[in-house]
Tab-separated table of N, CA, C and O in Angstrom:
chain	number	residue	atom	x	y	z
A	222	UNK	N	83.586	104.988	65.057
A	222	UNK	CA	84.856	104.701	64.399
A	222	UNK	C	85.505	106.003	63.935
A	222	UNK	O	84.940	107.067	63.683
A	223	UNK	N	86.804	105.704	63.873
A	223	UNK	CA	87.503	107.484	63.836
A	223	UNK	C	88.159	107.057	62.282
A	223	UNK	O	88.472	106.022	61.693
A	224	UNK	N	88.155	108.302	62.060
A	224	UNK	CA	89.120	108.187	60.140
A	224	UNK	C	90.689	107.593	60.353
A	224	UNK	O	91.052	107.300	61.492
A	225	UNK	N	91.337	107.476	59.536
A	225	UNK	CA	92.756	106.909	59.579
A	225	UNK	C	93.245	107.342	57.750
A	225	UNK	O	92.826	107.040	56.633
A	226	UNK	N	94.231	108.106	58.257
A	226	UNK	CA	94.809	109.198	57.124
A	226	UNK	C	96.259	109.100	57.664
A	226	UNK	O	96.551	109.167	58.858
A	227	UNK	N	97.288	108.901	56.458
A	227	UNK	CA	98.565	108.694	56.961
A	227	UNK	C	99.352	110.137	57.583
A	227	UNK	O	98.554	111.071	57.673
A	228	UNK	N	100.261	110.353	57.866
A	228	UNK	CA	100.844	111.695	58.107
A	228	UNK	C	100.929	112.546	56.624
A	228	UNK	O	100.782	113.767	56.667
A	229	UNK	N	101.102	112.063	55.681
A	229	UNK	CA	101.541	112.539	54.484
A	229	UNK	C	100.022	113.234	53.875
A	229	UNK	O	99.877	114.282	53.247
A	230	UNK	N	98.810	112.068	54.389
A	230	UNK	CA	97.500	112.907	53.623
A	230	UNK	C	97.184	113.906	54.929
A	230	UNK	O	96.564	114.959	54.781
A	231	UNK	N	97.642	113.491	56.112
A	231	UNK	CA	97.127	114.555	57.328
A	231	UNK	C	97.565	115.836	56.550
A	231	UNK	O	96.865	116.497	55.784
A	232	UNK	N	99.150	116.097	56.980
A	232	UNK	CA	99.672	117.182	56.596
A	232	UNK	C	99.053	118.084	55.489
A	232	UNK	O	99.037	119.311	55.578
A	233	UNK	N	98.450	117.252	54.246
A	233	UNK	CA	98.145	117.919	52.904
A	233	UNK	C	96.819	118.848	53.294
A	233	UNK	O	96.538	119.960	52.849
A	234	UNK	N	96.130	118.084	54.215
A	234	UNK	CA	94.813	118.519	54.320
A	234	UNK	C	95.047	119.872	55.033
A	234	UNK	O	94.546	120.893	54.561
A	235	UNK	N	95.997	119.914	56.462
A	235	UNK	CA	96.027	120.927	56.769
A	235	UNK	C	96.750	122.117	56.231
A	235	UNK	O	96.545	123.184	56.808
A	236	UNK	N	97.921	122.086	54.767
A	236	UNK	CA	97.942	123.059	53.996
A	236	UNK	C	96.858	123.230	53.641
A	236	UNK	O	96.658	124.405	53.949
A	237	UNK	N	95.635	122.716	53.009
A	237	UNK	CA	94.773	123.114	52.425
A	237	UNK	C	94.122	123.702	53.171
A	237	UNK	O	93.652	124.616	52.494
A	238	UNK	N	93.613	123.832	54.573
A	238	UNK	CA	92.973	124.409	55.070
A	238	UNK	C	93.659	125.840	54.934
A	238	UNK	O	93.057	126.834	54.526
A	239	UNK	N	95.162	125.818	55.377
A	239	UNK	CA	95.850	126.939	55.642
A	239	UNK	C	95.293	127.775	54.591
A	239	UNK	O	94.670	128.837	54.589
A	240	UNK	N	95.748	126.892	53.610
A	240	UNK	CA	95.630	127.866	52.147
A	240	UNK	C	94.030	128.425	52.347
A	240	UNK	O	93.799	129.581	51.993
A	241	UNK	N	93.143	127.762	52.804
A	241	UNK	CA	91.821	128.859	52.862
A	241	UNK	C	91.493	129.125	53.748
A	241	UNK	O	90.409	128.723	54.171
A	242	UNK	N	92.276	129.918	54.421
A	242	UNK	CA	91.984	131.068	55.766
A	242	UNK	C	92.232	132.277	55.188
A	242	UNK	O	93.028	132.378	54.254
A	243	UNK	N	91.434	133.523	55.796
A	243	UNK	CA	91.502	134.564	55.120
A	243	UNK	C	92.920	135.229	54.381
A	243	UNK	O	93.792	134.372	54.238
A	244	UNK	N	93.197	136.229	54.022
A	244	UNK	CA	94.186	137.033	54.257
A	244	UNK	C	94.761	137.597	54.882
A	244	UNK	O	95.981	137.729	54.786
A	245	UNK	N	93.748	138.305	56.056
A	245	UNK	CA	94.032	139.366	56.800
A	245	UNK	C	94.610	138.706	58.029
A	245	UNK	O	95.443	139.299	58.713
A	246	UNK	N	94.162	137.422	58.340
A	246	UNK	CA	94.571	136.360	59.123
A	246	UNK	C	95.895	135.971	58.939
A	246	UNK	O	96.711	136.074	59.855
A	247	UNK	N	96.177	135.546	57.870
A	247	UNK	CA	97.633	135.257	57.683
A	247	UNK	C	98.949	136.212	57.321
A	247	UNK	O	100.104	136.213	57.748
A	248	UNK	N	98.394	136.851	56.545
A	248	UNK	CA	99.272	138.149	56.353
A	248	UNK	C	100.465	138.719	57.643
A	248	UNK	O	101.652	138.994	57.470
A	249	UNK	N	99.742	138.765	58.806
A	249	UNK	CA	100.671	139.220	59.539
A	249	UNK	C	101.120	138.193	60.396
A	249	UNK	O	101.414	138.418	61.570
A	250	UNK	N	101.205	136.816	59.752
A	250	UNK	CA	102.357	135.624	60.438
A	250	UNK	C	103.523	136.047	60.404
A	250	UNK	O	103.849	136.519	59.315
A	251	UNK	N	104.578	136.059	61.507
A	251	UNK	CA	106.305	135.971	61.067
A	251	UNK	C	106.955	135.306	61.931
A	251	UNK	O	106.744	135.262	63.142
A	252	UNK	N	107.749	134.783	61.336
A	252	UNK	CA	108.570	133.959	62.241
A	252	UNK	C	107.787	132.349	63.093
A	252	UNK	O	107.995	131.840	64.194
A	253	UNK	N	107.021	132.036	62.138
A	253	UNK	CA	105.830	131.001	62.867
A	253	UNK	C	106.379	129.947	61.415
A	253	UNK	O	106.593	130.229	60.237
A	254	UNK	N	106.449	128.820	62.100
A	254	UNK	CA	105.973	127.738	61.492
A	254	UNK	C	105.151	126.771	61.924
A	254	UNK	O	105.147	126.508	63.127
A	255	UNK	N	104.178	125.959	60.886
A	255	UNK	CA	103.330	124.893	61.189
A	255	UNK	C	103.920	123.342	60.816
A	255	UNK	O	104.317	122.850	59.759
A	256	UNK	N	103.781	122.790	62.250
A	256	UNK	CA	103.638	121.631	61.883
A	256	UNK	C	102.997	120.263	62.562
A	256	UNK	O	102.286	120.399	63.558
A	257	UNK	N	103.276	118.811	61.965
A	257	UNK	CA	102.192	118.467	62.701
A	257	UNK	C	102.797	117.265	63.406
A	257	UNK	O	103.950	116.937	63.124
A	258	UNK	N	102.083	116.580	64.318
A	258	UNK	CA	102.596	115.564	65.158
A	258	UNK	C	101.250	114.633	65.255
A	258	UNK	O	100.116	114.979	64.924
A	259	UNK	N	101.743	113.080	65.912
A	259	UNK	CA	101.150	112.236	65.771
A	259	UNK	C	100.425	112.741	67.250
A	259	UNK	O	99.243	113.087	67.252
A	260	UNK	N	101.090	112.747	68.259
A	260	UNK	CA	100.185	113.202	70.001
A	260	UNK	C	100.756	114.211	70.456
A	260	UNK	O	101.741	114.597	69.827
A	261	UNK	N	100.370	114.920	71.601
A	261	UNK	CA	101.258	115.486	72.229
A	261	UNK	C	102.020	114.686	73.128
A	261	UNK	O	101.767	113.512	73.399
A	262	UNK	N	103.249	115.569	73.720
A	262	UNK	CA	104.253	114.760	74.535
A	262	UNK	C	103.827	113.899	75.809
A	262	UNK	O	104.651	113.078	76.214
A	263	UNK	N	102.569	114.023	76.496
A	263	UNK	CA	102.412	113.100	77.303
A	263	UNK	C	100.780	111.967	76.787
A	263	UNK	O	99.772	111.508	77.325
A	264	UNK	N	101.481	111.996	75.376
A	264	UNK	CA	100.311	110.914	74.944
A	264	UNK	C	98.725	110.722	74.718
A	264	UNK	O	97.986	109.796	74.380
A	265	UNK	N	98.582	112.109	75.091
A	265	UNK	CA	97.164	112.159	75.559
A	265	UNK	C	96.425	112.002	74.044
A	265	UNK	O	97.034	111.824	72.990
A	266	UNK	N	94.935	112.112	74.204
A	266	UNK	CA	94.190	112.491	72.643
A	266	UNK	C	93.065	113.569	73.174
A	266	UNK	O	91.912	113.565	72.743
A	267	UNK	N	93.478	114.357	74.021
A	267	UNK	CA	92.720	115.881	74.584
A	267	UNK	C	92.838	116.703	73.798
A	267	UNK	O	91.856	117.286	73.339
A	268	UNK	N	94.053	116.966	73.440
A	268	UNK	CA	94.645	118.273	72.995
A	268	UNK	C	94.670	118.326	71.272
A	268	UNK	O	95.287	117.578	70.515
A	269	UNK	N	93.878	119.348	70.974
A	269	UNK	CA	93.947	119.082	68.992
A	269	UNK	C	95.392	120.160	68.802
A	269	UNK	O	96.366	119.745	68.174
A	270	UNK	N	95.380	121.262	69.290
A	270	UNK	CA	96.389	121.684	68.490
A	270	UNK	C	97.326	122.469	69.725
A	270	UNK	O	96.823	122.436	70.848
A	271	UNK	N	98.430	123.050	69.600
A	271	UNK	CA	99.318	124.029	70.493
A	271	UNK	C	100.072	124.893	70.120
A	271	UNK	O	101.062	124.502	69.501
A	272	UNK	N	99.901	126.412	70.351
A	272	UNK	CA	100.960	127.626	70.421
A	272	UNK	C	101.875	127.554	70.928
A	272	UNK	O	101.556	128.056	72.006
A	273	UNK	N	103.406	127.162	71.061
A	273	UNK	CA	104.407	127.563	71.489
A	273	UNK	C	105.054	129.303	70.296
A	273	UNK	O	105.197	129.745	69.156
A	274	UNK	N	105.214	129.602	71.880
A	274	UNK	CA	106.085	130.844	71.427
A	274	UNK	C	105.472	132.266	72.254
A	274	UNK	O	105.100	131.986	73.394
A	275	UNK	N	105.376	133.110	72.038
A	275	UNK	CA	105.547	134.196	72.325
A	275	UNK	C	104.412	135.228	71.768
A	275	UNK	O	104.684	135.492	70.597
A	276	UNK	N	103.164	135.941	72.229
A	276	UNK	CA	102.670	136.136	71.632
A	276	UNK	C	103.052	137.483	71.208
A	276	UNK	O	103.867	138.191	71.799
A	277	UNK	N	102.270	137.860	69.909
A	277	UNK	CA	102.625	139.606	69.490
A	277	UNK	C	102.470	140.352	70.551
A	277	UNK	O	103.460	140.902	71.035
A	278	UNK	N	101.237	140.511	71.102
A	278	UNK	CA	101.015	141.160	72.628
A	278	UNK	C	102.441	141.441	73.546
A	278	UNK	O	102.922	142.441	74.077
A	279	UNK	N	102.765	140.290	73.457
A	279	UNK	CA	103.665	140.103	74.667
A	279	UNK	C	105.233	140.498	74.280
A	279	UNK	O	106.016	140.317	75.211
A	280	UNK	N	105.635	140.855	73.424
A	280	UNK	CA	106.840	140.490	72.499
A	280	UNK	C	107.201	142.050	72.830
A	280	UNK	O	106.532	143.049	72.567
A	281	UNK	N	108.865	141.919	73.695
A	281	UNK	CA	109.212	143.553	73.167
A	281	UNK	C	109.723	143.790	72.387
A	281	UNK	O	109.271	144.573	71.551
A	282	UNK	N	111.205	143.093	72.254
A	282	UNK	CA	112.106	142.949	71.144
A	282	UNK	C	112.533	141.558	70.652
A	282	UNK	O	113.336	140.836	71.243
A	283	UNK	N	111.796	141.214	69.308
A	283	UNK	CA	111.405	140.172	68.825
A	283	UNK	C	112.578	139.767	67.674
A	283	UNK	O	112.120	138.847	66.997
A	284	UNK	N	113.641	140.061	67.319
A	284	UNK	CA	114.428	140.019	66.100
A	284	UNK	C	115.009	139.171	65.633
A	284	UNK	O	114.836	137.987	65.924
A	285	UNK	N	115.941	139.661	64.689
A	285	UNK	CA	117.022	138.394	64.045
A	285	UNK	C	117.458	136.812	64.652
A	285	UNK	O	118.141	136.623	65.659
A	286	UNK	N	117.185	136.313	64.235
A	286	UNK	CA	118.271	135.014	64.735
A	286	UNK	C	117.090	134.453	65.834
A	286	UNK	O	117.367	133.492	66.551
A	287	UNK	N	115.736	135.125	65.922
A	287	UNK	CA	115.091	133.804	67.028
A	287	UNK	C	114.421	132.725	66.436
A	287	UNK	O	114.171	132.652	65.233
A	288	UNK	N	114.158	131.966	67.201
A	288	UNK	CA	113.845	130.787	67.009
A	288	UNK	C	112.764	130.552	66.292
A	288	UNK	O	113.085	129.456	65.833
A	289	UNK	N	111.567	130.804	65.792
A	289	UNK	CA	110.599	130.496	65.110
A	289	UNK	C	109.638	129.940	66.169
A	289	UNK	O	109.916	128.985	66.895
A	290	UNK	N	108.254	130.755	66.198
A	290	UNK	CA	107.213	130.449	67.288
A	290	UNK	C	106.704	128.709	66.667
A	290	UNK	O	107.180	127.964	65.810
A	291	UNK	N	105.749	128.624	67.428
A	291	UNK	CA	105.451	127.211	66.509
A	291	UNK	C	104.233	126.949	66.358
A	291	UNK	O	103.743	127.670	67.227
A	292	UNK	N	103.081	126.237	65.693
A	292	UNK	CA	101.761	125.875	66.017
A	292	UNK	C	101.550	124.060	65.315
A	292	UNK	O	101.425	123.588	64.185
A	293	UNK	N	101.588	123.676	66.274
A	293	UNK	CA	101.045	122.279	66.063
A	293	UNK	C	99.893	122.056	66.175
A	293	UNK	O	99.177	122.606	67.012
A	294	UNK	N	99.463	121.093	65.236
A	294	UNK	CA	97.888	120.089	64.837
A	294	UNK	C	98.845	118.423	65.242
A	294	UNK	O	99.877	117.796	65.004
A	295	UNK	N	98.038	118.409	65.720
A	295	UNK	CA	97.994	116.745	66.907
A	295	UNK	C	96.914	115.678	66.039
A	295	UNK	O	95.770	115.477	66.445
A	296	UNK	N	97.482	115.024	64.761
A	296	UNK	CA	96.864	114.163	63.990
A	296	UNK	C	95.954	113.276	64.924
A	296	UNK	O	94.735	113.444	64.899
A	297	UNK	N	96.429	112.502	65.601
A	297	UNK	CA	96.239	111.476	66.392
A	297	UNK	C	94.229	112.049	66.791
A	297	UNK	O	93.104	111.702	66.429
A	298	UNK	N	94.893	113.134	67.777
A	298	UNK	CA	93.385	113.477	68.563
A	298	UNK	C	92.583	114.155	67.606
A	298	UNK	O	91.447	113.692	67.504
A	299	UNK	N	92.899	115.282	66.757
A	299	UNK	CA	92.068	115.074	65.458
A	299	UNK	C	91.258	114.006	64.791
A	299	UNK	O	90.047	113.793	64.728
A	300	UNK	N	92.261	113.435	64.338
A	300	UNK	CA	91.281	111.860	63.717
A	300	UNK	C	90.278	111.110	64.844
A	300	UNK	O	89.117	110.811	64.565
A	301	UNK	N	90.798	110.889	65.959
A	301	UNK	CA	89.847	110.385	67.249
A	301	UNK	C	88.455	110.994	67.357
A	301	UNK	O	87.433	110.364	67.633
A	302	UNK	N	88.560	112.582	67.051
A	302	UNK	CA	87.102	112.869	66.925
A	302	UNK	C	85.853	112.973	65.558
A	302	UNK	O	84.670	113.238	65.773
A	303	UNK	N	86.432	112.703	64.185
A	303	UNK	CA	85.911	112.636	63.329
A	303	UNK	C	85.787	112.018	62.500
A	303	UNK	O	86.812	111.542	62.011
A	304	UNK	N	84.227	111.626	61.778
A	304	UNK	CA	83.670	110.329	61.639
A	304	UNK	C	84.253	110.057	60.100
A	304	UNK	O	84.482	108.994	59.524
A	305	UNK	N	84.454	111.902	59.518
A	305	UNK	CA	84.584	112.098	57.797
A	305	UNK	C	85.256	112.841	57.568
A	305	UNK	O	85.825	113.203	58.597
A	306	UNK	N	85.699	113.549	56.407
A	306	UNK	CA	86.868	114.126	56.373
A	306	UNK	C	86.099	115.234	56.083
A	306	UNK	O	86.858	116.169	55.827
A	307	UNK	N	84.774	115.604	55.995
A	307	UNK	CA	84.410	117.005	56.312
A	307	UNK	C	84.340	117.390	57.575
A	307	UNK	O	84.561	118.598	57.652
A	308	UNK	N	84.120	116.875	58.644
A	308	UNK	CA	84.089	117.306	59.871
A	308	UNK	C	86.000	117.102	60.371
A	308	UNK	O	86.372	117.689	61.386
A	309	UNK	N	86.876	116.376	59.674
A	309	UNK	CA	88.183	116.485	59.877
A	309	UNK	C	89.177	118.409	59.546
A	309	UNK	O	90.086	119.092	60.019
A	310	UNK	N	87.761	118.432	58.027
A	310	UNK	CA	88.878	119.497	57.785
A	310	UNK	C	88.463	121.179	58.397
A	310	UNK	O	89.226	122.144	58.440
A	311	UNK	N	86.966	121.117	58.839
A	311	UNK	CA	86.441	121.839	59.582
A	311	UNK	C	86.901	121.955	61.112
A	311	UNK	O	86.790	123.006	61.744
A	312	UNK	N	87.563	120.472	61.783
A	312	UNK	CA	88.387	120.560	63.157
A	312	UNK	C	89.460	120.977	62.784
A	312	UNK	O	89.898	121.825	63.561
A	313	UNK	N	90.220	120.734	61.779
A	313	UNK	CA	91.731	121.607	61.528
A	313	UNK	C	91.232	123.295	61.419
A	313	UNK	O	91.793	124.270	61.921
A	314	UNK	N	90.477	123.268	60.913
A	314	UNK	CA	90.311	124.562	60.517
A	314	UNK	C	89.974	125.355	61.286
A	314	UNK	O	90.156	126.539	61.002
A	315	UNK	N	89.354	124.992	62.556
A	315	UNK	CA	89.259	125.672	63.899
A	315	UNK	C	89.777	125.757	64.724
A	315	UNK	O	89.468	126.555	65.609
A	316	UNK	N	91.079	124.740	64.802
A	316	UNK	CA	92.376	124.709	65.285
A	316	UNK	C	92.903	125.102	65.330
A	316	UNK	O	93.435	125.399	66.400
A	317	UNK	N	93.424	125.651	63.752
A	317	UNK	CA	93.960	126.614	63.340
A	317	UNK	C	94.186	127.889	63.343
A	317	UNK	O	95.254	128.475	63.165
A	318	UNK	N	92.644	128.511	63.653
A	318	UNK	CA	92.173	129.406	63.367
A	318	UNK	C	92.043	129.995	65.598
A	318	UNK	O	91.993	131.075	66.187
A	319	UNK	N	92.045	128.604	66.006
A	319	UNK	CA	92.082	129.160	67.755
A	319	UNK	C	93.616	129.197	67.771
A	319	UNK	O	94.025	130.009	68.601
A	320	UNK	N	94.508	128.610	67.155
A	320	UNK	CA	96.389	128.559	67.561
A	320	UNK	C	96.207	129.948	67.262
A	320	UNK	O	96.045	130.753	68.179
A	321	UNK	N	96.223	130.424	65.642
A	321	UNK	CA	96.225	131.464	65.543
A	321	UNK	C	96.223	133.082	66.170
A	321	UNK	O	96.840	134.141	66.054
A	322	UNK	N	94.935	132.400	67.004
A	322	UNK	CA	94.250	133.665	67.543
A	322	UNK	C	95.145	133.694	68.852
A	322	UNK	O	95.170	134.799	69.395
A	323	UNK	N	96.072	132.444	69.619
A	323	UNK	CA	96.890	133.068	70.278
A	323	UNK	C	97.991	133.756	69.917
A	323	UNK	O	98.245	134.859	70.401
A	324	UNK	N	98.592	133.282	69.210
A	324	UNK	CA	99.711	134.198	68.198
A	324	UNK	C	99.985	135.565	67.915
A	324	UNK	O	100.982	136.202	67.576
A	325	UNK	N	98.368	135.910	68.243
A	325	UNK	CA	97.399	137.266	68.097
A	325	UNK	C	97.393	137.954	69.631
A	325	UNK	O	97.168	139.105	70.003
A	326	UNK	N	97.808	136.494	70.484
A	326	UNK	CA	97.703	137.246	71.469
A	326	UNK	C	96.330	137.140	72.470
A	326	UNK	O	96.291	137.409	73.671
A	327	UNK	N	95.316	136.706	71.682
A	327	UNK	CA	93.923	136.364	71.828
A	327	UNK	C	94.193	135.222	72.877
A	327	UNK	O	95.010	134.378	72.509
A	328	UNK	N	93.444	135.006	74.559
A	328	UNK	CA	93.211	133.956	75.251
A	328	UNK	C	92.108	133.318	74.824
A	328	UNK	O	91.401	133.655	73.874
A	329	UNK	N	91.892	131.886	75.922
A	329	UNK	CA	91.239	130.945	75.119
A	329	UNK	C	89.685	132.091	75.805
A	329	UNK	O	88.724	132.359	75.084
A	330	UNK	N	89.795	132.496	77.021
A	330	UNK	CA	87.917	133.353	77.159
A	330	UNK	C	88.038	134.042	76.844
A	330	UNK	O	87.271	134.807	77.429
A	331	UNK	N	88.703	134.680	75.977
A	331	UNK	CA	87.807	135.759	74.834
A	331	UNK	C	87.310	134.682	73.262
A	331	UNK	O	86.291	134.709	72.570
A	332	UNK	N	88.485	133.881	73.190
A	332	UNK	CA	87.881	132.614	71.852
A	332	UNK	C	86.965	132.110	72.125
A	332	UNK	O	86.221	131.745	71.215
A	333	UNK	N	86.546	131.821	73.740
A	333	UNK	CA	85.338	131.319	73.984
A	333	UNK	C	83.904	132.112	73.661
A	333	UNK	O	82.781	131.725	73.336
A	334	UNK	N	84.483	133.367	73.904
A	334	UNK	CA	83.587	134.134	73.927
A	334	UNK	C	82.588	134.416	72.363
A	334	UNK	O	81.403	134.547	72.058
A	335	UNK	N	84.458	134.398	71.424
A	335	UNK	CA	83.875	134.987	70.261
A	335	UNK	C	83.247	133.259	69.522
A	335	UNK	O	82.864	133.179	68.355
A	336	UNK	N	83.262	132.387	70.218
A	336	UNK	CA	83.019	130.781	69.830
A	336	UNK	C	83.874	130.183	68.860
A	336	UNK	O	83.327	129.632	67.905
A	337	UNK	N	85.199	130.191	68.937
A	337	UNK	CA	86.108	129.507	68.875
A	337	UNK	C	86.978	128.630	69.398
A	337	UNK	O	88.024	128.282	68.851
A	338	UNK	N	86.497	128.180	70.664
A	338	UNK	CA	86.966	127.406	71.780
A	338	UNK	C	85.846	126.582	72.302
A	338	UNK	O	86.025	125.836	73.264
């Protein structure tokens, strides 16, 4: 049986995670916002979280007026895999922490590598 948490307690949980990820980790976010969705667009419950945008790596001239990169947590397939809300806030938190690491620029075989994927 999977947990069932409305969007309103989803969301809270994953500020809270946010809020305890390092410093050095977050510090150099810009232009990123988080947010969250019930599935991804073709319905699936595969996918826990997604980087849209552009990574630092890749970025030549990044400035004024763009759009804001993005990182989504996918409530839906989250909750599908966890039994409690400690193993819920430990899957956000690695979610998080793999979106992140593209943002960084980081692919998923080197996350694999470092065991974050």
């Amino acid at each position: 049986m999977s947990l069932e948490l409305s969007e309103e307690e989803f969301e809270a949980l994953v500020v809270d995670e946010l809020d305890a990820l390092p410093d050095d980790m977050v510090e150099g976010l810009e232009n990123l916002v988080f947010v969250t969705e019930a599935r991804p667009e073709d319905g699936s419950l595969g996918l826990l979280g997604l980087y849209e945008g552009v990574a630092l790596t890749d970025r030549d001239q990044y400035g004024f007026g763009e759009l804001p990169d993005r990182i989504i947590l996918f409530r839906e397939p989250l909750l599908a895999i966890c039994d409690d809300l400690e193993a819920l806030r430990h899957e956000i938190h690695v979610t998080l922490v793999h979106e992140i690491a593209h943002y960084y620029g980081i692919d998923d075989s080197e996350l694999h590598r470092l065991g974050w994927a």
